[in-house]
Tab-separated table of C-alpha atoms in Angstrom:
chain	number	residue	atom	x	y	z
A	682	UNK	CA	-159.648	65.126	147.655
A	683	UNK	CA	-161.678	62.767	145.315
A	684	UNK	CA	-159.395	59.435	144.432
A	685	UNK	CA	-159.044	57.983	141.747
A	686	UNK	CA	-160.507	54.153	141.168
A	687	UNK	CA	-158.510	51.622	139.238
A	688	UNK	CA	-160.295	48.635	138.053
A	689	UNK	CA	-158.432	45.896	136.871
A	690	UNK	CA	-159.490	44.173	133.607
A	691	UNK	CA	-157.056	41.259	133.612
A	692	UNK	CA	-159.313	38.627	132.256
A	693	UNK	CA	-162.529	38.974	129.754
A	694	UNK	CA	-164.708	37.858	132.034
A	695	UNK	CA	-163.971	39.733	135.511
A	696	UNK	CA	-163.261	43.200	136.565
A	697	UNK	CA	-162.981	44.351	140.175
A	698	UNK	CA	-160.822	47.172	141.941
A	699	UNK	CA	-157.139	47.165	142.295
A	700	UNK	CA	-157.099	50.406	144.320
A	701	UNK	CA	-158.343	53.339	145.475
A	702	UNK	CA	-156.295	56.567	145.708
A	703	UNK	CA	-153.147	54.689	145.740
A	704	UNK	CA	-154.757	52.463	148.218
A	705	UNK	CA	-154.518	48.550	147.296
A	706	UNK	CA	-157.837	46.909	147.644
A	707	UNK	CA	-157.397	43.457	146.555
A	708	UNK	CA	-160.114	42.544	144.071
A	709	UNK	CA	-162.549	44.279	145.477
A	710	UNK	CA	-166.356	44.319	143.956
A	711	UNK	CA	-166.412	47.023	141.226
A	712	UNK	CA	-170.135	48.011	142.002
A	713	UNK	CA	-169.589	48.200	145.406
A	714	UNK	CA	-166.900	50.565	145.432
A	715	UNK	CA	-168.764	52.705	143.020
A	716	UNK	CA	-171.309	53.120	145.207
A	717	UNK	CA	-169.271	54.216	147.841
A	718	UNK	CA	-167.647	56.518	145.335
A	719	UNK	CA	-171.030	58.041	144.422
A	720	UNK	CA	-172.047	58.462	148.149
A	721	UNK	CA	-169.301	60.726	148.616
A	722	UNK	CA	-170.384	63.482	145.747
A	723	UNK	CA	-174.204	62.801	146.370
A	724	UNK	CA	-174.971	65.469	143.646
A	725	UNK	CA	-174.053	62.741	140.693
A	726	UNK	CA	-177.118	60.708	141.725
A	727	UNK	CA	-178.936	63.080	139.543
A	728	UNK	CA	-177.179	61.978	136.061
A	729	UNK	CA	-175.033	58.960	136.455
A	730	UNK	CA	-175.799	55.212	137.593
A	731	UNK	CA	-173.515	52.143	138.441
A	732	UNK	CA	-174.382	50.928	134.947
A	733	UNK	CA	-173.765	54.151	133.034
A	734	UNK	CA	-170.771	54.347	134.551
A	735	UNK	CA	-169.965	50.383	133.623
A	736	UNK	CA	-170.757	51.345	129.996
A	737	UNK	CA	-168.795	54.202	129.953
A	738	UNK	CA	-165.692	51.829	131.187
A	739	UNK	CA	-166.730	49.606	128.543
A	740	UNK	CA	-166.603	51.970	125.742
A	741	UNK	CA	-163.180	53.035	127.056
A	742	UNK	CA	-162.101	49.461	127.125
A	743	UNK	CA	-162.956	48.449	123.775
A	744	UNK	CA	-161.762	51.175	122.171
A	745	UNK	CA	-158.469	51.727	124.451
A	746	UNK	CA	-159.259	55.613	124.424
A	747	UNK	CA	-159.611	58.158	127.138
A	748	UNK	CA	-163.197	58.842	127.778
A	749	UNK	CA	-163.762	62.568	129.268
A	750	UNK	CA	-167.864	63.328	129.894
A	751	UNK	CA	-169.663	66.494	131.453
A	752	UNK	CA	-172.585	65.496	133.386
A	753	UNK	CA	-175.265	68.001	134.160
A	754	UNK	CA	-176.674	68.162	138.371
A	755	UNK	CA	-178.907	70.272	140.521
A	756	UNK	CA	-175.548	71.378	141.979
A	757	UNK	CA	-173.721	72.190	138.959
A	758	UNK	CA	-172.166	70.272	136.181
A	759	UNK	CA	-169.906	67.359	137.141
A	760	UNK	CA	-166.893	65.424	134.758
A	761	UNK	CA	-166.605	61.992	134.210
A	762	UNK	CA	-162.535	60.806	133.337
A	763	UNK	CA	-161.798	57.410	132.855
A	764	UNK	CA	-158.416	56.217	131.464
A	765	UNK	CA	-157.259	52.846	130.073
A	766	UNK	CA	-154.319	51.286	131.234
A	767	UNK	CA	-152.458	49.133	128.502
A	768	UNK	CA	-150.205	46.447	128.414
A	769	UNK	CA	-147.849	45.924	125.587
A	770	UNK	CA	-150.146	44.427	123.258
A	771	UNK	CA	-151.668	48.008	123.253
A	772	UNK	CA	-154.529	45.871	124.874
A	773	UNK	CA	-156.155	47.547	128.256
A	774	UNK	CA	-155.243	45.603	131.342
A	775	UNK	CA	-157.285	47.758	133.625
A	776	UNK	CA	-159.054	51.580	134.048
A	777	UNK	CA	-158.550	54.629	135.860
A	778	UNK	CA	-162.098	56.697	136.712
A	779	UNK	CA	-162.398	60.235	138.600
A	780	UNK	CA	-165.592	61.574	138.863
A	781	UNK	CA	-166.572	65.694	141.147
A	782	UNK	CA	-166.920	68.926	140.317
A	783	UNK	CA	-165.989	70.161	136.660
A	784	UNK	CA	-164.351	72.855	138.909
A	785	UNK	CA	-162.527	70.684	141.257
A	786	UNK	CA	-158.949	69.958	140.876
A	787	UNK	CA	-157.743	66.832	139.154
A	788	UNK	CA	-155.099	64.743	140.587
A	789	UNK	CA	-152.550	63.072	138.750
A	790	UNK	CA	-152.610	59.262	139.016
A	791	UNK	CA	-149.887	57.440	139.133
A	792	UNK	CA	-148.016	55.603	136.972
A	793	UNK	CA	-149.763	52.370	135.769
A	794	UNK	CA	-148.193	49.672	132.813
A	795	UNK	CA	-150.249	46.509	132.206
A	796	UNK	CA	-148.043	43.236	131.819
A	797	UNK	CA	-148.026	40.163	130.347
A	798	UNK	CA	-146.185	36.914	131.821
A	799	UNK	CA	-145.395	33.978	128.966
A	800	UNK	CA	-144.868	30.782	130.506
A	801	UNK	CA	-143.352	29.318	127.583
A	802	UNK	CA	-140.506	31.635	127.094
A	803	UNK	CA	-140.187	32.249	130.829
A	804	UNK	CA	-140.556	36.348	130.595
A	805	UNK	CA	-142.834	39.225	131.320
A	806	UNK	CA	-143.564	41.440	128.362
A	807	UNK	CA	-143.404	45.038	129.445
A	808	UNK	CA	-143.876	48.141	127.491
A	809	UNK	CA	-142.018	51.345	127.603
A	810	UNK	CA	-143.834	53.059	129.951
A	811	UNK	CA	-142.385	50.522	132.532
A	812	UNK	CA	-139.285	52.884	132.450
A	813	UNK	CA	-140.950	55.734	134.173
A	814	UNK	CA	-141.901	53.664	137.409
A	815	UNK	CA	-140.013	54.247	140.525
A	816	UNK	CA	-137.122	52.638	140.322
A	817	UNK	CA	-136.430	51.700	137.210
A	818	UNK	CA	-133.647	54.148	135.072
A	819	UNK	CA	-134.536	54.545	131.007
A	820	UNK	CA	-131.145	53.111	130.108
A	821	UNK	CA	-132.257	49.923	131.836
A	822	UNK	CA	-135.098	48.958	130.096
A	823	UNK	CA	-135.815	45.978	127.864
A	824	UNK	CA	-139.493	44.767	126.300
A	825	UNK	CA	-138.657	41.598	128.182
A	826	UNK	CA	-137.779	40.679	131.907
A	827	UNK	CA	-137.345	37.521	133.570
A	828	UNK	CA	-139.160	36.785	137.002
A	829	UNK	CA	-136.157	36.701	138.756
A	830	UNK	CA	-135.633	40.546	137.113
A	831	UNK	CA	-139.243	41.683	138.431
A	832	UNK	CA	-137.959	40.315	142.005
A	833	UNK	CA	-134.821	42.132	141.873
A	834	UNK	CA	-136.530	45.210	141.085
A	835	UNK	CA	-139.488	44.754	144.009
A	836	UNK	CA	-138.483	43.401	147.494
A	837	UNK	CA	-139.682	43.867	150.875
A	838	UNK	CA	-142.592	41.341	150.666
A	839	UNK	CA	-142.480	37.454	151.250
A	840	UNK	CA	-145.012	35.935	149.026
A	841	UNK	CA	-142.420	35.056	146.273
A	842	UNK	CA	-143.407	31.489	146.389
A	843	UNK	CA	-146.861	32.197	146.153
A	844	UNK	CA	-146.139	34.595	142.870
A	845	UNK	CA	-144.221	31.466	141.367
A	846	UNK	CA	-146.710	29.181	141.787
A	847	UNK	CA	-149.600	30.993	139.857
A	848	UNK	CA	-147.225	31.938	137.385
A	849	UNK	CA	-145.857	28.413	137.015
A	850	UNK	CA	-149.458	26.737	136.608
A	851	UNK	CA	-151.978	29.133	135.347
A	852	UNK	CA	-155.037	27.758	136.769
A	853	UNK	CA	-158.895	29.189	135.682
A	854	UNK	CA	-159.461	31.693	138.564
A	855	UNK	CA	-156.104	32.275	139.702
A	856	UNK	CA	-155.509	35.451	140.951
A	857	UNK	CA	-152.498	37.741	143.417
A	858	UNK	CA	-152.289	41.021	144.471
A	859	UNK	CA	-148.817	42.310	146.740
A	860	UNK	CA	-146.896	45.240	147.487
A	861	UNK	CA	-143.352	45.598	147.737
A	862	UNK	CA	-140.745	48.171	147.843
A	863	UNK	CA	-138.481	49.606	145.172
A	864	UNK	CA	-134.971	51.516	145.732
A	865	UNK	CA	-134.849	55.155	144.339
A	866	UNK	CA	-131.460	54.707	145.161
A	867	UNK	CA	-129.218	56.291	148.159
A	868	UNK	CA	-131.156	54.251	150.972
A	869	UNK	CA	-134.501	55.757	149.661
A	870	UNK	CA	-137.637	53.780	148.439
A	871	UNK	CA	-141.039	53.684	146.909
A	872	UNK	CA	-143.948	51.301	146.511
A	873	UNK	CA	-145.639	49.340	143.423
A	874	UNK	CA	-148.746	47.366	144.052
A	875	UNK	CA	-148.882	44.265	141.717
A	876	UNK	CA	-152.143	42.426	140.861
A	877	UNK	CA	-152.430	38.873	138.892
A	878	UNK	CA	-154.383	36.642	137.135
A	879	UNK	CA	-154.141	34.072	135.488
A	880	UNK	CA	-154.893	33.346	131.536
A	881	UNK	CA	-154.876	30.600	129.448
A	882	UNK	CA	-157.010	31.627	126.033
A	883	UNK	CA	-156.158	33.212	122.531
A	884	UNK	CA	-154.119	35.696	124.186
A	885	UNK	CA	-151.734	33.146	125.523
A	886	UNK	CA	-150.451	30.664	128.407
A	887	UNK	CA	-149.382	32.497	131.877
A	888	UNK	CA	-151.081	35.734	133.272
A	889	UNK	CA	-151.677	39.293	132.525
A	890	UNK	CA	-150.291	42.231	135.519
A	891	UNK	CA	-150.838	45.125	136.724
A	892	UNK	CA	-148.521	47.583	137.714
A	893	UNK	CA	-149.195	50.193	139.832
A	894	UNK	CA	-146.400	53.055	140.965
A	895	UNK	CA	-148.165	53.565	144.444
A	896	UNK	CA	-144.961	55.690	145.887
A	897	UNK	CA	-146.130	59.207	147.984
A	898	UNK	CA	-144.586	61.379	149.468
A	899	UNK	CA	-145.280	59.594	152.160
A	900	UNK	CA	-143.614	56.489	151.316
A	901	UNK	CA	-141.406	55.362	154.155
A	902	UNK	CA	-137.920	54.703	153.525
A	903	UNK	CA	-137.285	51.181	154.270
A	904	UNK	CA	-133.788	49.494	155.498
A	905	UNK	CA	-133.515	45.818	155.266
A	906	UNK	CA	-133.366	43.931	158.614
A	907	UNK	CA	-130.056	42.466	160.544
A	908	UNK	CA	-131.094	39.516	159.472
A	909	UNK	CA	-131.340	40.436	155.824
A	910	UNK	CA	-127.677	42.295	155.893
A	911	UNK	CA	-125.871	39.399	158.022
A	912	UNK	CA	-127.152	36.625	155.305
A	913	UNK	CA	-125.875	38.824	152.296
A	914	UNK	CA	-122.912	39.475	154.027
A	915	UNK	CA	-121.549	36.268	155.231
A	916	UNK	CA	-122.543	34.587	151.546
A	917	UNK	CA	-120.348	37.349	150.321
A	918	UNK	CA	-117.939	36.767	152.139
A	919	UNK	CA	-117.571	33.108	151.709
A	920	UNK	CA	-118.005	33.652	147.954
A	921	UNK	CA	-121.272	31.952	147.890
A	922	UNK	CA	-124.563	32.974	146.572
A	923	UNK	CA	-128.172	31.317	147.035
A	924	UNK	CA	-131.244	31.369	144.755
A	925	UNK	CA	-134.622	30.024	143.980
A	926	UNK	CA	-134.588	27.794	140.768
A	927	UNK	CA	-137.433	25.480	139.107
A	928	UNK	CA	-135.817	23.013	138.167
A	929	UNK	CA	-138.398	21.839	135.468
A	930	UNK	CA	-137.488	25.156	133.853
A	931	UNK	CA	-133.935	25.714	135.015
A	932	UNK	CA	-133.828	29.695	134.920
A	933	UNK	CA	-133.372	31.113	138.057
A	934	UNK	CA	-136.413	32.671	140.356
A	935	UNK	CA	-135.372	34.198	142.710
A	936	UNK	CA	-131.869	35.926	144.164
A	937	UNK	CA	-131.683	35.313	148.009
A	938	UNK	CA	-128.445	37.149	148.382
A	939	UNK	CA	-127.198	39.262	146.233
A	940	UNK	CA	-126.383	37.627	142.605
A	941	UNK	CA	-123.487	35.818	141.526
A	942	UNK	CA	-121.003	38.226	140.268
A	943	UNK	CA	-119.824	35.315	137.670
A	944	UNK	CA	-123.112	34.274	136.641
A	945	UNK	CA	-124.904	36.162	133.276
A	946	UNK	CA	-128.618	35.347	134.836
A	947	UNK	CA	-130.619	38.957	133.403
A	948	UNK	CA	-131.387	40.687	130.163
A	949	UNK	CA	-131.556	37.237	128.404
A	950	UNK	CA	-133.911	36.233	125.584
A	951	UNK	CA	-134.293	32.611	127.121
A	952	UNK	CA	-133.728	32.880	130.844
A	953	UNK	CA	-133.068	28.932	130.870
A	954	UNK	CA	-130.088	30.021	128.891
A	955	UNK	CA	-128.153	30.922	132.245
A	956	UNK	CA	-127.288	27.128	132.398
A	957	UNK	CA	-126.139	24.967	129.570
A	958	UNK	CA	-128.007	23.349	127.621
A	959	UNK	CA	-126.340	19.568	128.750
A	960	UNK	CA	-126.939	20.787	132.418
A	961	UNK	CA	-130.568	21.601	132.107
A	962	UNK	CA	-132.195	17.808	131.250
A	963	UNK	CA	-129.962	16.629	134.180
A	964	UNK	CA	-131.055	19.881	137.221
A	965	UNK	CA	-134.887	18.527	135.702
A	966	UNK	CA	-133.850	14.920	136.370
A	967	UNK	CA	-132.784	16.019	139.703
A	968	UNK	CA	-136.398	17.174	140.918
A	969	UNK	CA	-138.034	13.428	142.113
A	970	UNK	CA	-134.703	13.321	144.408
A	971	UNK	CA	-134.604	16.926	145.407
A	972	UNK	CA	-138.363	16.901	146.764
A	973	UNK	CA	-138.007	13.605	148.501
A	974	UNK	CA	-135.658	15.155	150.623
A	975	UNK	CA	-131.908	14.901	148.909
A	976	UNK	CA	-129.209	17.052	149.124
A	977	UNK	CA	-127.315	16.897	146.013
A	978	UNK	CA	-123.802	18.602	144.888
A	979	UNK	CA	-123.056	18.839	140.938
A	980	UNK	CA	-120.637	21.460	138.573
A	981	UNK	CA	-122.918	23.065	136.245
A	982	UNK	CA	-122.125	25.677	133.567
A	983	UNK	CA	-123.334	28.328	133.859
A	984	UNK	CA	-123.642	31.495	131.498
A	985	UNK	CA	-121.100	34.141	132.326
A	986	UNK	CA	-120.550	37.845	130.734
A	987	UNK	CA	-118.336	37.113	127.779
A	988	UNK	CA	-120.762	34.861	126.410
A	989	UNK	CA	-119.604	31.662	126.958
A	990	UNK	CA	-119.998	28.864	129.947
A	991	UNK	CA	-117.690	28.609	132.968
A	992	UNK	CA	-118.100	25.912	135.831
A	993	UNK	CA	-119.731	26.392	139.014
A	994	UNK	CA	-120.205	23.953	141.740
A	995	UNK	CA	-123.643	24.076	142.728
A	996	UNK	CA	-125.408	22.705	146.147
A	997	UNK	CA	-129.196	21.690	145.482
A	998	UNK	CA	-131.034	21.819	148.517
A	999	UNK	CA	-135.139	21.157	148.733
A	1000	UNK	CA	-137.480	24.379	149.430
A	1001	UNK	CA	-137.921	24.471	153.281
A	1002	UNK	CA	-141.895	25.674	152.697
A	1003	UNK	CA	-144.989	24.285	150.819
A	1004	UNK	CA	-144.658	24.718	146.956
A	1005	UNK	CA	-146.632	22.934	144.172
A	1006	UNK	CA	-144.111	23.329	142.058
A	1007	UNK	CA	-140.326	21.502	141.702
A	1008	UNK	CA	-138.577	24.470	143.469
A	1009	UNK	CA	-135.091	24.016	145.222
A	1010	UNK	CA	-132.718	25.909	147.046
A	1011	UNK	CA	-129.235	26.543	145.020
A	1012	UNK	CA	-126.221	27.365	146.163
A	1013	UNK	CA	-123.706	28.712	143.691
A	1014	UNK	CA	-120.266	28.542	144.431
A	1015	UNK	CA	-117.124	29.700	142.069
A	1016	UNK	CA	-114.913	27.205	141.025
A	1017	UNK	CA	-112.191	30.020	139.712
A	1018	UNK	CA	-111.588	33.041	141.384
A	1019	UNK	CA	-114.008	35.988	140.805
A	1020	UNK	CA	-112.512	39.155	142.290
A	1021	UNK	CA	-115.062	41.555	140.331
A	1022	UNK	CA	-117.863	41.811	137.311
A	1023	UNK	CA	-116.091	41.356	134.389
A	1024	UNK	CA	-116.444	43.232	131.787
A	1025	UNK	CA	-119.065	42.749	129.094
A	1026	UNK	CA	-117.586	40.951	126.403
A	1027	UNK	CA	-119.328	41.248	122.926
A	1028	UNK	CA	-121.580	38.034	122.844
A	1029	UNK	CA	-120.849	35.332	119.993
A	1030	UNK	CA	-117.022	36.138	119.998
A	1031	UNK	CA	-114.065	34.127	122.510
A	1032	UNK	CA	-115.042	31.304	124.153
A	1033	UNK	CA	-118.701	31.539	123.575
A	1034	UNK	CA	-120.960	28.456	122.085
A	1035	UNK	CA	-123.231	31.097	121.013
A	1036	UNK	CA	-123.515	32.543	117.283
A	1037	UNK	CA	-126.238	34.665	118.497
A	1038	UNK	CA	-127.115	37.206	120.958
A	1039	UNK	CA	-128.731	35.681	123.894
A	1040	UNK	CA	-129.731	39.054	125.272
A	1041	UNK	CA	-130.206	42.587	125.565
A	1042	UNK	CA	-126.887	43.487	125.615
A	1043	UNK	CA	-126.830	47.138	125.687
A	1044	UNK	CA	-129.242	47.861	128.912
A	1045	UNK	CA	-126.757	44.560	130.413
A	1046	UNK	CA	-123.500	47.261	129.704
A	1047	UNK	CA	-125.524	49.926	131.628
A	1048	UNK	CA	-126.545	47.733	134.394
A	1049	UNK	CA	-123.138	46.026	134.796
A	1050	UNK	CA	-121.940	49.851	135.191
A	1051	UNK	CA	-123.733	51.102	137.504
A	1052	UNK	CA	-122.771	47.932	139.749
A	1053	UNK	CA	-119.185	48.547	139.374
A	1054	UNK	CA	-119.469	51.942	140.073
A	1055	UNK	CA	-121.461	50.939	143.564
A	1056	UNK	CA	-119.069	48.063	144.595
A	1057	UNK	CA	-116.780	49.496	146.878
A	1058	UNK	CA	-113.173	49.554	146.519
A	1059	UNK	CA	-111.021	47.502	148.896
């Protein structure tokens, strides 16, 4: 079966291939994979070129339209499809091209959302379609996730660090491709390929993504390691959590266990916002001693899920591996006793500081649900 050939357009000036057929390819030379393409239906030598085809990409990328041509060989007529793939901006993060036989039997591709990652405001931009990718259920979406969201979402892969640092200084050239898996829930998974790169222009500071649904039918269902299970398990059964924080930013990056049942850390606005405000300039302050080395212990408020701040006591450890930027190791502990989620209080009522909502609280209901109705009964 003829693939199809996804070329990612992430910055003005480059454009190389994400994948073929499903297959991730890493940046790899648009021309030459087009040749390759064309070598396998020889019969479009007689009316199509590398460059015709690049114009024909271009067309569809300026105008963000499908492009559908008939192209006339010795063996027949042929068809040309190309596809943009946009990001929420409406703006067309990469393309989608099948050319064979105007007879021959399209395949679907798969799902594909474009993404854009604001390093200001510390959150991806998603659009809608982002709800129809394995994984993800319609209730729970929200045109904004936090890193830390995207990771809990995507998991079995271990260049986390290596995502944070591109995202956290978006360098000229940068650029990131992984794969990870995704639940579809009762032990089952699937697969999206990401792709990065970096952007700092007109259309803002961070990097614009690529999201690829790669999950087959042939996806292997994947079960985390002992390893993986005892850590969870014995930090849930002391009652303490870990994650991944920047401290110059203070949001949280990463869950390493599963997250703190106390702690309001998604579906925020601001995800800084999960500590408060008179904690943040001192976790910052804390960087110089955390990366020479120092273990430090501190209470911290920290956003919980009636809307207001509770304590936690908080161990800062240093990041055991190479990072350019001021990441630490955090362990959150509770200083009260958390049997359970509590419920979802409405936001800017109680004890809260806030007279605003500091999140998507309706997908947050939904999500809080479906964790209660998971969590086992003891």
């Amino acid at each position: 079966m003829i693939p199809w050939v996804t070329a990612e357009i992430l910055t003005p000036d480059a454009v190389s291939v994400a994948s073929v057929g499903g297959v991730p390819r890493g940046f790899a030379g648009w021309q030459r994979v087009l040749q390759r393409q064309l070598a396998k239906t020889p019969a479009l030598y007689d009316g199509v070129t590398t460059s015709s085809l690049t114009d024909a990409v271009q067309v569809a990328r300026e105008l963000a339209q499908d492009v559908d041509l008939r192209i006339p060989t010795k063996s027949g007529p042929h068809a040309l499809h190309i596809r943009p793939v946009l990001g929420p901006n409406r703006d067309v993060h990469a393309i989608r091209l099948w050319m064979g036989p105007a007879r021959a039997s399209v395949p679907q591709p798969g799902l594909a959302i474009g993404a854009i990652w604001d390093l200001d405001s510390q959150t991806i931009a998603v659009p809608s379609g982002f709800a129809e990718l394995t994984g993800i259920s319609p209730a729970e979406y929200a045109p904004r996730i936090s890193i830390a969201e995207l990771f809990q979402y995507v998991s079995g892969f271990d260049r986390h660090i290596e995502v944070l640092d591109l995202l956290a200084d978006p360098s000229p050239g940068a650029k990131l491709q992984f794969v990870g898996s995704v639940s579809r829930g009762a032990g089952h998974t699937g697969r999206w390929c990401v792709t990065i790169r970096a952007r700092n222009d007109e259309h803002g500071r961070g990097a614009w993504l690529l999201i690829e649904d790669v999950t087959t039918n042939q996806t292997v269902d994947q079960w985390p390691d002992l390893e993986c299970v005892g850590l969870r398990e014995s930090h849930r059964r002391a009652g303490t959590h870990l994650a991944v924080i920047h401290l110059e930013h203070t949001g949280i990056s990463h869950w390493l266990t599963d997250p703190a049942p106390w702690i309001r850390w998604d579906y925020l606005f601001q995800p800084g916002d999960v500590i408060h405000p008179d904690e943040r300039v001192h976790l910052a302050q804390m960087a110089d001693h955390v990366r020479a080395g120092h273990t430090l212990r501190a209470t911290v408020r920290t956003l919980d899920y009636t809307g207001g701040y509770s304590p936690s006591s908080v161990v800062i450890y240093p990041y055991p591996g190479y990072s350019k930027q001021p990441l630490a190791l955090v362990q959150f502990d509770a200083i009260r006793d958390v049997a359970s989620m509590p419920e979802l209080a409405v936001v800017g009522t109680g004890n809260s500081s806030y007279s605003r909502q500091v999140g998507y609280d309706e997908q947050l209901r939904h999500r809080v649900a479906e964790r209660m109705r998971r969590t086992p009964v003891h």
